């Protein structure tokens, strides 16, 4: 049984606290998961396919209802006050959540409306974000002809339009070319430096190795290890040099027999 | 598949049929036998009708005279036009629906072969639609005394082939003339107009008023009886083919097949080029990038209304369906205005009732699209905006086009008959609101692409909308006819029905969670 968390007494230095999270579909997807993400850090959640990463993040974002467990976002109990928690979060899945028949500007106007961003502020932010992401020339074209990478960038702009405190990204670099991937990585770093908390999942371990302040490794719905890269190396033992070595070793150990 | 030579036309056709069959089966999965039983009952009734016809016409033959030739020709033209409205729309869609088109065009298969098979699919689906209606009515007569009438089946197949060829030519001509971006929309709108053309033609007395003294059919019949109807020999071809005369039937089938073959062969290469050009080309060309950005909508409600109106305005298939209903409303509106100016109570009451009914049906369709066909439900779910706010915004977005559509007829009516105008506006508004609200309470999320022709719709919602709209339209008609007390009866029943269908926000959310 996971320990109960007294949310009210927690310092707000924790962006996300997950305790005893459980979710079962046909079989258990997430089991007794505990996770802590500090405010202002970039946290990489890694795991093999089907490890429960996306299910965990969907539960944090309020998209999937947990069977059990507690989720706190900056001290707000996400299960008791979902709207309060959602107001602080942005969620960007690997499949861009956009409307093909809207232009990027129209899409950003809609997303800003959902988060009740002041229209004048939203308009300025939208222009800046599109320019930053290299989409200024495409701002008034409908998204239906966009490449996957362009759609991903529009979705990322949508995630940032309300200036979230906690940004959750599921495979944010999928479909992006090298230049776009660099652009997105730089933007994420800049956000973290500005105080935003970022949680991302990725299969590109080099990205996690270079960008993440802390890394969580999950397999079979359970958190196998969590910490800085050197802490994970120590946990993995001798011979674990790169994150790839650590990852393979820990997931092999954690795999069900 | 292995029966046919790989990469041959038959092989490709077998592939398409297999995909279509699997699509049908997966579409039926989990739906239960209800719809099939309903169809079987309908089919049974149609067969019964067919048997009655067969008994009635057993000892009669259809004479080949100017009147019957003219009627058969007119009916063929109507059927061809209705088929054309479908094949034009399907041909334009074939250019945009990616499916496995990229795979097929990247293979060494000849483009004309791909088009031939796609076109065969279009022709088969159109022919099948008409054959399903005609077969139970005609087959008993064919089996009992008139085997030659089986020629009608051949005529329908020939007409489907001709309509498909014309649809392909038209779609490709549109593509060449106005480019890929507008073709889809224009083709859909054109298809709606073509589909409604004969309805409008049949209503030309209503459209023209006193200027037209008799209906089209009456005019033809009178000319035939007077002996003034002189038709060229070729005009008898459809009737003779329907009656099973071998040469006309074979001639018509050969003409249809020839035109179809010509279209498929001549347009094969152009089709692959057009399909390639259509991909991603429907994006709006970038306007000046320096143009200032318009003010953003404030708040979730306004932003959602604006977004939904944009999506409705950019959905060619949806627009054509709404346009079709508007086209059907035009003669009605003219009848209403004319009756209002002369105070023809019965016509006025009936017309007002139909306006209320149409308002409910259009509002129901639009609300169903805005509420259930949400492209990014996760985006809405992760936002802090309460779902109820979003549902109400979507409901308002669905009602705005209905209000615009009805404003003209209702204002014209109010000009001549203020009270009738007010009663019609109330009836239409109430019908539209109730039908849209039913879609809020009984949402059935799905993909927008599946929503053409209400595929995937909840039968329950559709039936409930129909009943409520019919009851409110009845009440409107009775009120306009000067029977307000009687109008209360259907209104109370409609109210009770709406209350029974009502769901709280929590209940809706729970149902949606279970569906998800």
XYZ file of C-alpha atoms in Angstrom:
773
model
C 0.000 0.000 0.000
C 1.425 3.367 -0.955
C 1.752 6.010 1.690
C -0.977 8.651 1.787
C 0.191 12.110 0.870
C -0.939 15.116 2.830
C -1.140 17.473 -0.146
C -1.725 20.588 1.887
C 1.532 20.223 3.764
C 3.682 19.609 0.659
C 5.989 22.404 -0.436
C 5.253 23.656 -3.925
C 8.744 22.716 -5.076
C 7.186 19.515 -6.360
C 5.499 19.937 -9.703
C 4.059 16.449 -9.754
C 3.624 13.816 -7.096
C 2.112 10.494 -8.022
C 1.441 7.918 -5.333
C 0.148 4.375 -5.660
C -1.182 4.900 -9.161
C -2.949 1.899 -10.661
C -4.651 1.267 -13.955
C -5.779 -2.020 -15.431
C -7.202 -2.485 -18.911
C -7.220 -6.083 -20.112
C -4.130 -6.535 -17.935
C -2.404 -4.183 -15.488
C -0.949 -1.187 -17.356
C 0.284 0.750 -14.334
C 0.849 -0.842 -10.914
C 1.457 1.037 -7.663
C 3.460 3.717 -9.397
C 5.142 6.416 -7.335
C 6.709 9.359 -9.129
C 7.974 12.766 -8.098
C 8.916 15.534 -10.494
C 10.500 18.673 -9.070
C 9.394 22.096 -10.181
C 11.560 23.582 -12.910
C 13.207 20.354 -14.029
C 13.106 18.376 -17.235
C 12.109 14.839 -16.390
C 12.410 12.038 -18.949
C 10.181 9.035 -18.492
C 11.704 6.108 -20.347
C 10.544 2.576 -20.897
C 10.128 -0.102 -23.500
C 6.971 -0.241 -25.628
C 3.929 -1.045 -23.505
C 5.703 -0.082 -20.285
C 2.860 2.200 -19.165
C 4.456 5.570 -19.910
C 1.617 6.987 -21.976
C -1.053 5.584 -19.646
C 0.696 7.224 -16.692
C 0.922 10.574 -18.426
C -2.674 10.351 -19.651
C -3.789 9.823 -16.072
C -1.773 12.853 -14.965
C -3.310 14.927 -17.775
C -6.797 13.858 -16.707
C -7.512 11.854 -19.846
C -7.662 8.433 -18.239
C -9.263 7.773 -14.887
C -6.968 5.868 -12.505
C -8.323 2.807 -10.736
C -6.479 3.920 -7.609
C -3.797 6.317 -6.510
C -3.200 9.995 -5.984
C -1.955 12.712 -8.306
C -0.886 16.146 -7.170
C 0.015 18.923 -9.597
C 1.690 21.856 -7.826
C -0.181 20.966 -4.683
C -3.558 20.588 -6.408
C -5.190 17.201 -6.039
C -5.859 16.398 -9.703
C -8.582 13.890 -8.860
C -10.458 16.273 -6.566
C -9.968 19.420 -8.625
C -9.282 18.337 -12.194
C -10.017 21.759 -13.702
C -7.545 23.420 -11.329
C -4.823 20.946 -12.239
C -5.577 21.077 -15.947
C -5.220 24.842 -15.881
C -1.529 24.358 -15.078
C -0.839 21.505 -17.475
C -0.287 21.215 -21.197
C -0.429 17.826 -22.859
C 1.072 17.089 -26.276
C 0.792 13.472 -27.430
C 2.778 11.897 -30.248
C -0.222 12.236 -32.601
C -0.754 15.972 -32.985
C -4.158 17.053 -31.662
C -5.015 19.554 -34.371
C -7.850 20.298 -36.782
C -6.951 19.823 -40.424
C -9.451 22.418 -41.547
C -8.202 25.172 -39.256
C -5.161 27.344 -39.839
C -2.447 27.408 -37.134
C -3.643 30.852 -36.040
C -7.252 29.695 -35.788
C -6.138 26.608 -33.896
C -4.150 28.667 -31.410
C -7.097 31.029 -30.965
C -9.264 28.036 -30.057
C -6.738 26.486 -27.658
C -6.154 29.850 -25.979
C -9.912 30.142 -25.558
C -10.069 26.735 -23.875
C -7.542 27.924 -21.283
C -9.212 31.355 -21.042
C -6.081 33.240 -22.032
C -6.684 36.946 -22.539
C -7.334 37.338 -26.315
C -4.801 40.140 -26.794
C -2.099 38.206 -24.929
C -2.961 35.025 -26.815
C -2.725 36.770 -30.170
C 0.728 38.144 -29.406
C 1.888 34.804 -28.058
C 0.509 32.962 -31.086
C 2.420 35.151 -33.497
C 5.604 34.807 -31.470
C 5.305 31.027 -31.129
C 4.610 30.502 -34.821
C 7.547 32.708 -35.726
C 9.762 30.857 -33.250
C 8.753 27.505 -34.704
C 9.284 28.662 -38.269
C 5.597 28.590 -39.109
C 4.958 32.305 -39.656
C 4.523 31.838 -43.407
C 2.078 29.019 -42.824
C 0.053 30.813 -40.171
C -2.953 31.325 -42.459
C -2.833 28.039 -44.342
C -5.072 25.196 -43.299
C -3.200 22.396 -41.555
C -4.571 19.662 -43.845
C -1.606 19.846 -46.206
C 1.042 20.039 -43.497
C 3.724 17.419 -43.007
C 3.743 15.406 -39.779
C 6.565 17.566 -38.454
C 4.690 20.794 -39.170
C 1.594 19.420 -37.460
C 3.725 18.485 -34.454
C 5.027 22.039 -34.311
C 1.515 23.495 -34.467
C 0.476 21.157 -31.652
C 3.513 22.237 -29.618
C 2.577 25.884 -30.138
C -0.890 24.944 -28.884
C 0.622 23.358 -25.800
C 2.611 26.498 -25.056
C -0.024 29.137 -25.835
C -1.352 29.226 -22.275
C 2.117 29.279 -20.751
C 1.725 26.054 -18.743
C 3.612 25.391 -15.523
C 3.802 21.681 -16.292
C 4.365 20.598 -19.876
C 3.818 16.911 -20.624
C 5.085 15.675 -23.970
C 4.694 12.163 -25.301
C 7.384 11.472 -27.918
C 7.729 15.143 -28.901
C 10.447 14.568 -31.467
C 8.627 11.940 -33.532
C 8.413 12.995 -37.170
C 10.646 16.021 -36.815
C 13.674 16.552 -39.037
C 17.060 17.332 -37.476
C 16.633 21.104 -37.642
C 13.110 21.021 -36.255
C 14.133 18.587 -33.523
C 16.936 20.955 -32.489
C 14.492 23.863 -32.500
C 12.061 21.992 -30.264
C 14.818 20.850 -27.900
C 16.079 24.419 -27.600
C 12.566 25.669 -26.913
C 12.070 23.079 -24.198
C 15.389 23.966 -22.571
C 14.459 27.627 -22.667
C 11.105 26.845 -21.043
C 12.811 24.887 -18.280
C 15.265 27.714 -17.695
C 12.276 30.061 -17.431
C 10.862 27.901 -14.637
C 8.511 25.571 -16.514
C 8.507 21.886 -15.604
C 8.738 19.470 -18.513
C 7.986 15.757 -18.504
C 8.689 13.923 -21.710
C 8.784 10.390 -22.950
C 11.147 9.402 -25.694
C 12.702 6.356 -27.282
C 15.696 8.438 -28.335
C 17.875 7.836 -25.288
C 20.521 10.369 -26.354
C 17.884 13.087 -26.049
C 17.094 12.071 -22.477
C 20.779 11.743 -21.681
C 21.578 15.246 -22.901
C 18.467 17.120 -21.857
C 16.966 15.537 -18.763
C 17.743 16.661 -15.232
C 16.327 13.424 -13.940
C 15.199 10.227 -15.554
C 12.585 7.664 -14.588
C 12.681 4.175 -16.043
C 9.423 2.299 -16.140
C 8.627 -1.251 -17.212
C 5.551 -3.409 -16.752
C 3.746 -0.432 -15.230
C 6.259 -0.100 -12.372
C 8.968 2.459 -11.799
C 12.259 0.569 -11.861
C 14.581 3.445 -11.122
C 14.584 7.201 -10.858
C 17.289 9.823 -10.501
C 20.104 11.646 -12.223
C 22.089 9.746 -14.811
C 24.995 9.138 -12.422
C 22.597 7.805 -9.807
C 21.090 5.457 -12.362
C 24.552 4.325 -13.431
C 25.369 3.514 -9.847
C 22.159 1.580 -9.484
C 22.783 -0.363 -12.692
C 26.241 -1.368 -11.481
C 29.479 -2.019 -13.299
C 29.604 -1.792 -17.031
C 26.798 0.728 -17.358
C 28.353 3.665 -19.206
C 25.772 5.262 -21.387
C 22.097 5.717 -20.660
C 21.440 3.002 -23.217
C 23.505 0.554 -21.130
C 21.695 1.607 -17.971
C 18.308 1.371 -19.643
C 18.917 -2.067 -21.132
C 20.352 -3.422 -17.911
C 17.572 -2.105 -15.679
C 14.758 -3.101 -17.987
C 16.273 -6.572 -18.397
C 16.464 -6.949 -14.612
C 12.966 -5.593 -14.181
C 11.430 -7.717 -16.893
C 9.057 -10.419 -15.687
C 10.593 -13.860 -15.741
C -7.542 -13.479 -54.983
C -5.305 -16.281 -56.226
C -8.006 -17.183 -58.775
C -6.973 -14.192 -60.836
C -3.738 -13.153 -62.450
C -1.890 -10.837 -60.027
C -2.002 -7.146 -60.985
C -4.829 -7.824 -63.442
C -8.110 -5.914 -63.415
C -10.062 -8.827 -61.937
C -7.406 -9.363 -59.277
C -7.620 -5.702 -58.308
C -11.400 -5.856 -58.346
C -11.332 -8.875 -56.036
C -9.052 -6.892 -53.701
C -11.505 -3.954 -53.636
C -14.466 -6.267 -53.032
C -12.636 -7.965 -50.177
C -11.855 -4.592 -48.580
C -15.439 -3.412 -49.053
C -16.800 -6.628 -47.523
C -14.471 -6.410 -44.528
C -15.388 -2.763 -44.093
C -19.060 -3.710 -44.101
C -18.476 -6.503 -41.584
C -16.434 -4.360 -39.232
C -19.066 -1.626 -39.538
C -21.714 -4.130 -38.493
C -19.663 -5.577 -35.648
C -21.380 -5.134 -32.331
C -24.482 -3.529 -33.807
C -26.749 -6.461 -33.195
C -29.437 -7.839 -35.462
C -31.937 -4.958 -34.999
C -31.099 -3.061 -38.184
C -30.977 -6.252 -40.246
C -34.372 -7.356 -38.934
C -35.780 -3.901 -39.761
C -34.406 -4.123 -43.281
C -35.794 -7.635 -43.691
C -39.246 -6.413 -42.637
C -39.044 -3.506 -45.104
C -37.914 -5.897 -47.813
C -40.821 -8.177 -46.967
C -43.315 -5.310 -47.325
C -41.732 -4.290 -50.633
C -42.002 -7.890 -51.861
C -45.664 -7.918 -50.837
C -46.155 -4.736 -52.846
C -44.353 -6.399 -55.740
C -46.681 -9.410 -55.560
C -49.740 -7.119 -55.584
C -48.353 -5.332 -58.636
C -47.613 -8.664 -60.323
C -51.192 -9.848 -59.735
C -52.585 -6.542 -60.968
C -50.566 -6.373 -64.185
C -50.514 -10.102 -64.979
C -52.884 -9.777 -67.944
C -51.706 -6.358 -69.065
C -48.968 -5.267 -71.380
C -47.420 -1.843 -71.566
C -48.205 -0.294 -74.956
C -45.422 1.478 -76.799
C -47.044 4.837 -77.586
C -45.847 8.448 -77.321
C -47.130 8.831 -73.758
C -45.463 5.673 -72.386
C -42.288 6.463 -74.344
C -42.230 9.979 -72.876
C -42.853 8.730 -69.349
C -40.181 6.031 -69.609
C -37.744 8.577 -71.037
C -38.512 11.052 -68.269
C -38.159 8.419 -65.554
C -34.830 7.300 -67.042
C -33.651 10.892 -67.077
C -34.660 11.367 -63.444
C -32.876 8.165 -62.417
C -29.800 9.120 -64.448
C -29.739 12.551 -62.808
C -30.047 11.096 -59.323
C -27.295 8.605 -60.129
C -25.136 11.392 -61.560
C -25.436 13.387 -58.347
C -23.956 10.411 -56.507
C -21.283 9.460 -59.021
C -20.074 13.060 -59.355
C -19.628 13.353 -55.631
C -18.021 9.886 -55.398
C -15.651 10.629 -58.320
C -14.443 13.838 -56.685
C -14.011 12.053 -53.361
C -11.998 9.284 -55.042
C -9.344 11.899 -55.820
C -8.998 12.926 -52.200
C -9.516 9.734 -50.265
C -5.979 8.538 -49.915
C -6.629 5.026 -48.659
C -4.370 2.748 -50.615
C -4.151 5.068 -53.620
C -0.525 5.970 -52.904
C 0.392 2.291 -52.684
C -1.394 1.491 -55.944
C 0.119 4.421 -57.833
C 3.602 3.650 -56.539
C 3.276 0.110 -57.943
C 3.831 -0.792 -61.606
C 0.028 -1.008 -62.066
C -1.299 1.109 -64.909
C -3.225 4.139 -63.576
C -6.121 3.429 -65.964
C -6.536 0.012 -64.371
C -6.745 1.590 -60.938
C -9.302 4.102 -62.182
C -11.239 1.366 -63.975
C -11.607 -0.594 -60.742
C -12.446 2.491 -58.674
C -15.015 3.508 -61.291
C -16.482 -0.003 -61.305
C -16.868 0.300 -57.551
C -18.730 3.598 -57.941
C -20.983 2.199 -60.684
C -21.684 -0.964 -58.703
C -22.621 0.913 -55.532
C -24.977 3.248 -57.416
C -26.569 0.428 -59.418
C -26.949 -1.657 -56.274
C -28.754 1.153 -54.474
C -31.414 1.359 -57.178
C -31.585 -2.401 -57.714
C -32.276 -2.944 -54.019
C -35.340 -0.692 -54.314
C -36.544 -1.999 -57.659
C -35.942 -5.749 -57.295
C -38.622 -6.619 -54.707
C -41.181 -4.545 -56.595
C -40.335 -5.863 -60.056
C -39.195 -9.447 -59.522
C -42.678 -10.915 -58.847
C -43.920 -9.455 -62.162
C -40.870 -10.856 -63.962
C -41.524 -14.306 -62.490
C -45.300 -14.163 -63.048
C -46.113 -13.339 -66.605
C -43.620 -10.711 -67.743
C -40.123 -12.236 -67.909
C -39.086 -9.639 -70.498
C -39.472 -6.865 -67.908
C -36.188 -8.067 -66.454
C -34.820 -5.669 -69.049
C -35.358 -2.928 -66.459
C -32.475 -4.376 -64.426
C -30.259 -4.052 -67.488
C -31.428 -0.469 -68.037
C -30.497 0.410 -64.458
C -27.026 -1.098 -64.909
C -26.564 0.805 -68.182
C -27.687 4.045 -66.528
C -25.255 3.458 -63.638
C -22.393 3.010 -66.124
C -23.389 6.168 -68.031
C -23.750 8.156 -64.808
C -20.338 6.981 -63.590
C -18.675 7.971 -66.867
C -20.364 11.391 -66.805
C -19.453 11.830 -63.136
C -15.811 11.069 -63.860
C -15.696 13.431 -66.851
C -17.357 16.182 -64.815
C -15.082 15.725 -61.801
C -11.956 15.771 -63.949
C -13.219 18.792 -65.894
C -13.834 20.623 -62.620
C -10.357 19.665 -61.481
C -8.841 21.096 -64.657
C -10.976 24.241 -64.575
C -10.986 25.322 -60.964
C -8.110 23.370 -59.466
C -7.899 20.808 -56.702
C -8.805 23.074 -53.796
C -12.274 24.006 -55.016
C -13.157 20.816 -56.886
C -14.280 18.927 -53.842
C -16.601 21.681 -52.612
C -17.972 22.568 -56.046
C -18.523 18.887 -56.914
C -20.450 18.336 -53.688
C -22.561 21.438 -54.222
C -23.133 20.570 -57.874
C -24.135 17.050 -56.894
C -26.685 18.467 -54.467
C -28.116 20.774 -57.136
C -28.236 17.987 -59.730
C -29.906 15.706 -57.201
C -32.545 18.320 -56.461
C -32.960 19.428 -60.077
C -35.929 17.228 -60.832
C -37.607 18.044 -57.579
C -37.302 21.724 -58.442
C -38.484 21.030 -62.000
C -41.487 19.139 -60.656
C -42.225 22.115 -58.423
C -42.042 24.672 -61.188
C -45.713 25.544 -60.743
C -44.928 26.586 -57.192
C -41.825 28.400 -58.323
C -43.541 30.176 -61.202
C -46.931 30.694 -59.574
C -49.664 31.821 -61.984
C -47.234 31.895 -64.895
C -47.329 28.105 -65.123
C -50.816 26.789 -65.562
C -50.200 23.040 -65.354
C -47.664 20.518 -64.211
C -44.960 19.051 -66.442
C -46.609 15.634 -66.464
C -50.050 17.077 -67.274
C -48.525 19.046 -70.113
C -46.851 15.926 -71.594
C -50.010 13.851 -71.167
C -52.188 16.454 -72.882
C -49.738 16.747 -75.780
C -49.740 12.957 -76.147
C -53.547 12.707 -76.153
C -53.821 15.575 -78.644
C -51.355 13.798 -80.900
C -48.986 16.750 -80.748
C -46.231 14.799 -79.021
C -43.779 13.815 -81.752
C -40.714 12.048 -80.439
C -37.587 10.953 -82.351
C -37.221 7.148 -82.788
C -34.298 7.043 -80.322
C -36.611 8.311 -77.556
C -38.264 4.885 -77.504
C -35.005 3.154 -76.634
C -35.341 3.229 -72.812
C -38.917 1.908 -72.825
C -38.157 -0.837 -75.348
C -35.088 -1.818 -73.339
C -37.129 -1.890 -70.132
C -39.662 -4.139 -71.845
C -36.874 -6.538 -72.722
C -36.531 -6.003 -76.477
C -33.069 -7.485 -77.122
C -31.649 -4.919 -79.533
C -32.545 -1.746 -77.574
C -31.418 -3.401 -74.334
C -28.114 -4.546 -75.749
C -27.691 -1.185 -77.458
C -28.207 0.706 -74.214
C -25.867 -1.615 -72.299
C -23.236 -1.330 -75.044
C -23.545 2.449 -75.014
C -23.190 2.549 -71.220
C -20.247 0.149 -71.194
C -18.571 1.990 -74.077
C -18.889 5.384 -72.423
C -17.652 3.906 -69.150
C -14.662 2.250 -70.853
C -13.856 5.490 -72.676
C -13.922 7.496 -69.440
C -11.816 4.980 -67.525
C -9.227 4.729 -70.296
C -9.090 8.343 -71.368
C -8.900 9.653 -67.815
C -6.610 7.017 -66.288
C -3.369 8.985 -66.462
C -5.103 12.272 -65.653
C -6.723 10.629 -62.628
C -3.397 9.603 -61.132
C -1.965 13.079 -61.791
C -5.033 14.743 -60.298
C -5.012 12.446 -57.274
C -1.364 13.305 -56.688
C -2.107 17.014 -57.082
C -5.079 16.763 -54.733
C -2.918 15.575 -51.859
C -2.363 18.487 -49.586
C -3.438 20.970 -52.217
C -6.634 21.916 -50.487
C -4.760 24.201 -48.198
C -5.562 27.846 -48.540
C -2.791 29.784 -50.214
C -0.940 31.899 -47.693
C -2.139 35.462 -47.701
C 0.294 38.254 -47.035
C 2.223 37.244 -43.968
C 2.430 40.826 -42.833
C -1.354 41.125 -42.615
C -2.316 41.871 -39.024
C -3.809 39.003 -37.076
C -7.512 39.440 -36.351
C -8.625 39.698 -32.738
C -8.887 36.362 -30.961
C -12.167 35.244 -29.446
C -12.417 35.718 -25.707
C -13.094 32.670 -23.593
C -13.771 29.025 -24.272
C -17.413 29.492 -25.268
C -16.806 32.048 -28.002
C -13.640 30.341 -29.221
C -15.511 27.045 -29.541
C -18.471 28.605 -31.375
C -16.066 30.280 -33.800
C -14.081 27.094 -34.329
C -17.200 25.003 -34.972
C -18.617 27.533 -37.440
C -15.304 27.495 -39.305
C -15.322 23.702 -39.460
C -18.951 23.598 -40.650
C -18.165 26.186 -43.332
C -15.218 24.156 -44.569
C -16.949 20.782 -44.724
C -17.967 20.397 -48.363
C -20.005 17.221 -47.825
C -21.908 18.747 -44.929
C -22.523 21.967 -46.837
C -23.942 20.074 -49.797
C -26.345 18.211 -47.518
C -27.532 21.447 -45.940
C -27.767 23.049 -49.386
C -29.904 20.152 -50.568
C -32.367 20.821 -47.784
C -32.340 24.539 -48.569
C -33.114 23.715 -52.196
C -36.067 21.632 -51.080
C -37.203 24.552 -48.930
C -37.282 27.051 -51.819
C -40.566 25.890 -53.435
C -42.035 25.548 -49.965
C -41.032 29.073 -49.048
C -42.612 30.385 -52.252
C -45.819 28.470 -51.555
C -45.834 29.920 -48.064
C -45.277 33.467 -49.242
C -47.911 33.129 -51.967
C -50.406 31.543 -49.581
C -49.663 34.176 -46.977
C -50.429 36.959 -49.422
C -53.774 35.305 -50.220
C -54.352 33.731 -46.758
C -54.794 30.131 -47.880
C -55.043 28.674 -44.392
C -54.388 25.006 -45.154
C -51.359 25.638 -47.381
C -50.005 28.097 -44.851
C -50.410 25.669 -41.940
C -48.827 22.777 -43.834
C -45.957 24.940 -45.016
C -45.265 26.338 -41.549
C -45.248 22.800 -40.151
C -42.768 21.638 -42.773
C -40.479 24.611 -42.078
C -40.474 23.664 -38.384
C -39.763 20.048 -39.264
C -36.897 20.949 -41.608
C -35.416 23.285 -38.985
C -35.332 20.409 -36.499
C -33.784 18.011 -38.952
C -31.034 20.397 -40.104
C -30.265 21.477 -36.541
C -30.107 17.826 -35.464
C -27.658 16.975 -38.247
C -25.422 19.947 -37.501
C -25.495 19.381 -33.750
C -24.668 15.765 -34.305
C -21.593 16.793 -36.326
C -20.411 19.477 -33.903
C -20.941 17.370 -30.786
C -20.098 13.830 -31.752
C -17.603 14.319 -34.588
C -14.907 16.054 -32.545
C -11.493 15.628 -34.184
C -9.477 16.155 -31.011
C -11.532 15.033 -28.009
C -8.337 14.727 -25.947
C -7.539 18.396 -26.411
C -10.917 19.334 -24.990
C -10.566 16.765 -22.214
C -7.212 18.117 -21.012
C -8.437 21.720 -20.980
C -9.779 23.210 -17.747
C -13.009 24.273 -19.479
C -15.990 22.305 -18.165
C -17.393 19.947 -20.777
C -20.852 21.470 -20.329
C -19.574 24.852 -21.556
C -18.137 23.209 -24.655
C -21.359 21.290 -25.336
C -23.408 24.467 -25.116
C -21.015 26.285 -27.435
C -21.292 23.464 -29.952
C -25.081 23.537 -29.693
C -25.111 27.277 -30.392
C -22.753 26.769 -33.342
C -25.178 24.213 -34.777
C -28.159 26.534 -34.377
C -26.599 29.611 -35.998
C -26.634 28.231 -39.602
C -30.241 27.091 -39.092
C -31.223 30.582 -37.967
C -29.512 32.086 -41.028
C -31.179 29.536 -43.317
C -34.663 30.228 -41.971
C -34.367 33.981 -41.557
C -35.346 34.734 -45.168
C -38.496 32.577 -45.421
C -39.713 33.504 -41.945
C -39.173 37.242 -42.487
C -40.969 37.080 -45.848
C -43.829 35.278 -44.160
C -43.950 37.775 -41.316
C -44.162 40.610 -43.859
C -47.511 39.301 -45.161
C -48.806 37.544 -42.031
C -47.059 38.769 -38.870
C -48.743 36.272 -36.520
C -48.017 33.346 -38.850
C -44.427 34.521 -39.140
C -44.045 34.652 -35.363
C -45.663 31.237 -34.861
C -43.482 29.670 -37.572
C -40.362 31.225 -36.056
C -41.278 29.898 -32.600
C -42.089 26.429 -33.963
C -38.921 26.268 -36.063
C -36.789 27.598 -33.201
C -38.249 25.141 -30.716
C -37.885 22.219 -33.103
C -34.270 23.158 -33.921
C -33.352 23.637 -30.255
C -34.940 20.376 -29.088
C -33.381 18.299 -31.892
C -29.955 19.842 -31.273
C -30.319 19.330 -27.516
C -31.109 15.629 -28.021
C -27.676 15.383 -29.624
C -26.106 16.986 -26.559
C -27.758 14.447 -24.281
C -27.096 11.437 -26.490
C -23.652 11.990 -27.978
C -21.990 9.183 -29.848
C -18.370 10.124 -30.481
C -16.803 9.094 -33.752
C -14.469 10.207 -36.494
C -15.580 13.150 -38.582
C -14.696 11.231 -41.751
C -17.323 8.599 -40.866
C -20.019 11.155 -40.440
C -20.988 11.675 -44.052
C -24.573 10.598 -44.613
C -24.866 10.090 -40.858
C -22.891 6.870 -40.855
C -22.286 5.791 -37.301
C -25.132 7.898 -36.004
C -27.129 6.762 -33.040
C -30.372 5.311 -34.386
C -31.960 6.222 -31.110
C -31.068 9.926 -31.469
C -32.146 10.019 -35.107
C -35.518 8.470 -34.272
C -36.023 10.730 -31.262
C -35.203 13.810 -33.350
C -37.622 12.701 -36.042
C -40.447 12.222 -33.548
C -39.849 15.489 -31.714
C -39.529 17.481 -34.948
C -42.698 15.876 -36.317
C -44.673 16.645 -33.147
C -43.510 20.259 -32.959
C -44.142 20.751 -36.670
C -47.665 19.401 -36.146
C -48.193 21.831 -33.297
C -46.878 24.701 -35.432
C -49.211 23.783 -38.281
C -52.220 23.590 -35.967
C -51.364 26.922 -34.351
C -51.008 28.591 -37.748
C -54.327 27.034 -38.841
C -55.998 28.821 -35.923
C -56.319 25.786 -33.660
C -54.063 26.757 -30.739
C -55.803 24.477 -28.244
C -55.314 21.464 -30.493
C -51.702 22.522 -30.978
C -51.108 21.972 -27.274
C -51.603 18.213 -27.588
C -48.589 17.412 -29.839
C -46.615 20.070 -27.983
C -47.226 18.357 -24.633
C -46.299 14.961 -26.086
C -43.113 16.468 -27.577
C -42.312 18.074 -24.226
C -42.805 14.786 -22.403
C -40.583 13.024 -24.927
C -37.857 15.653 -24.563
C -38.028 15.421 -20.783
C -37.745 11.634 -20.984
C -34.645 11.987 -23.172
C -33.031 14.576 -20.911
C -29.657 13.716 -19.341
C -27.704 15.605 -16.719
C -24.153 16.711 -17.450
C -22.877 13.986 -15.126
C -24.895 11.332 -16.910
C -23.579 12.480 -20.303
C -20.006 12.495 -19.006
C -20.442 9.004 -17.553
C -21.845 7.657 -20.823
C -18.999 9.231 -22.780
C -16.426 7.751 -20.393
C -17.953 4.309 -20.828
C -18.005 4.723 -24.617
C -14.359 5.847 -24.553
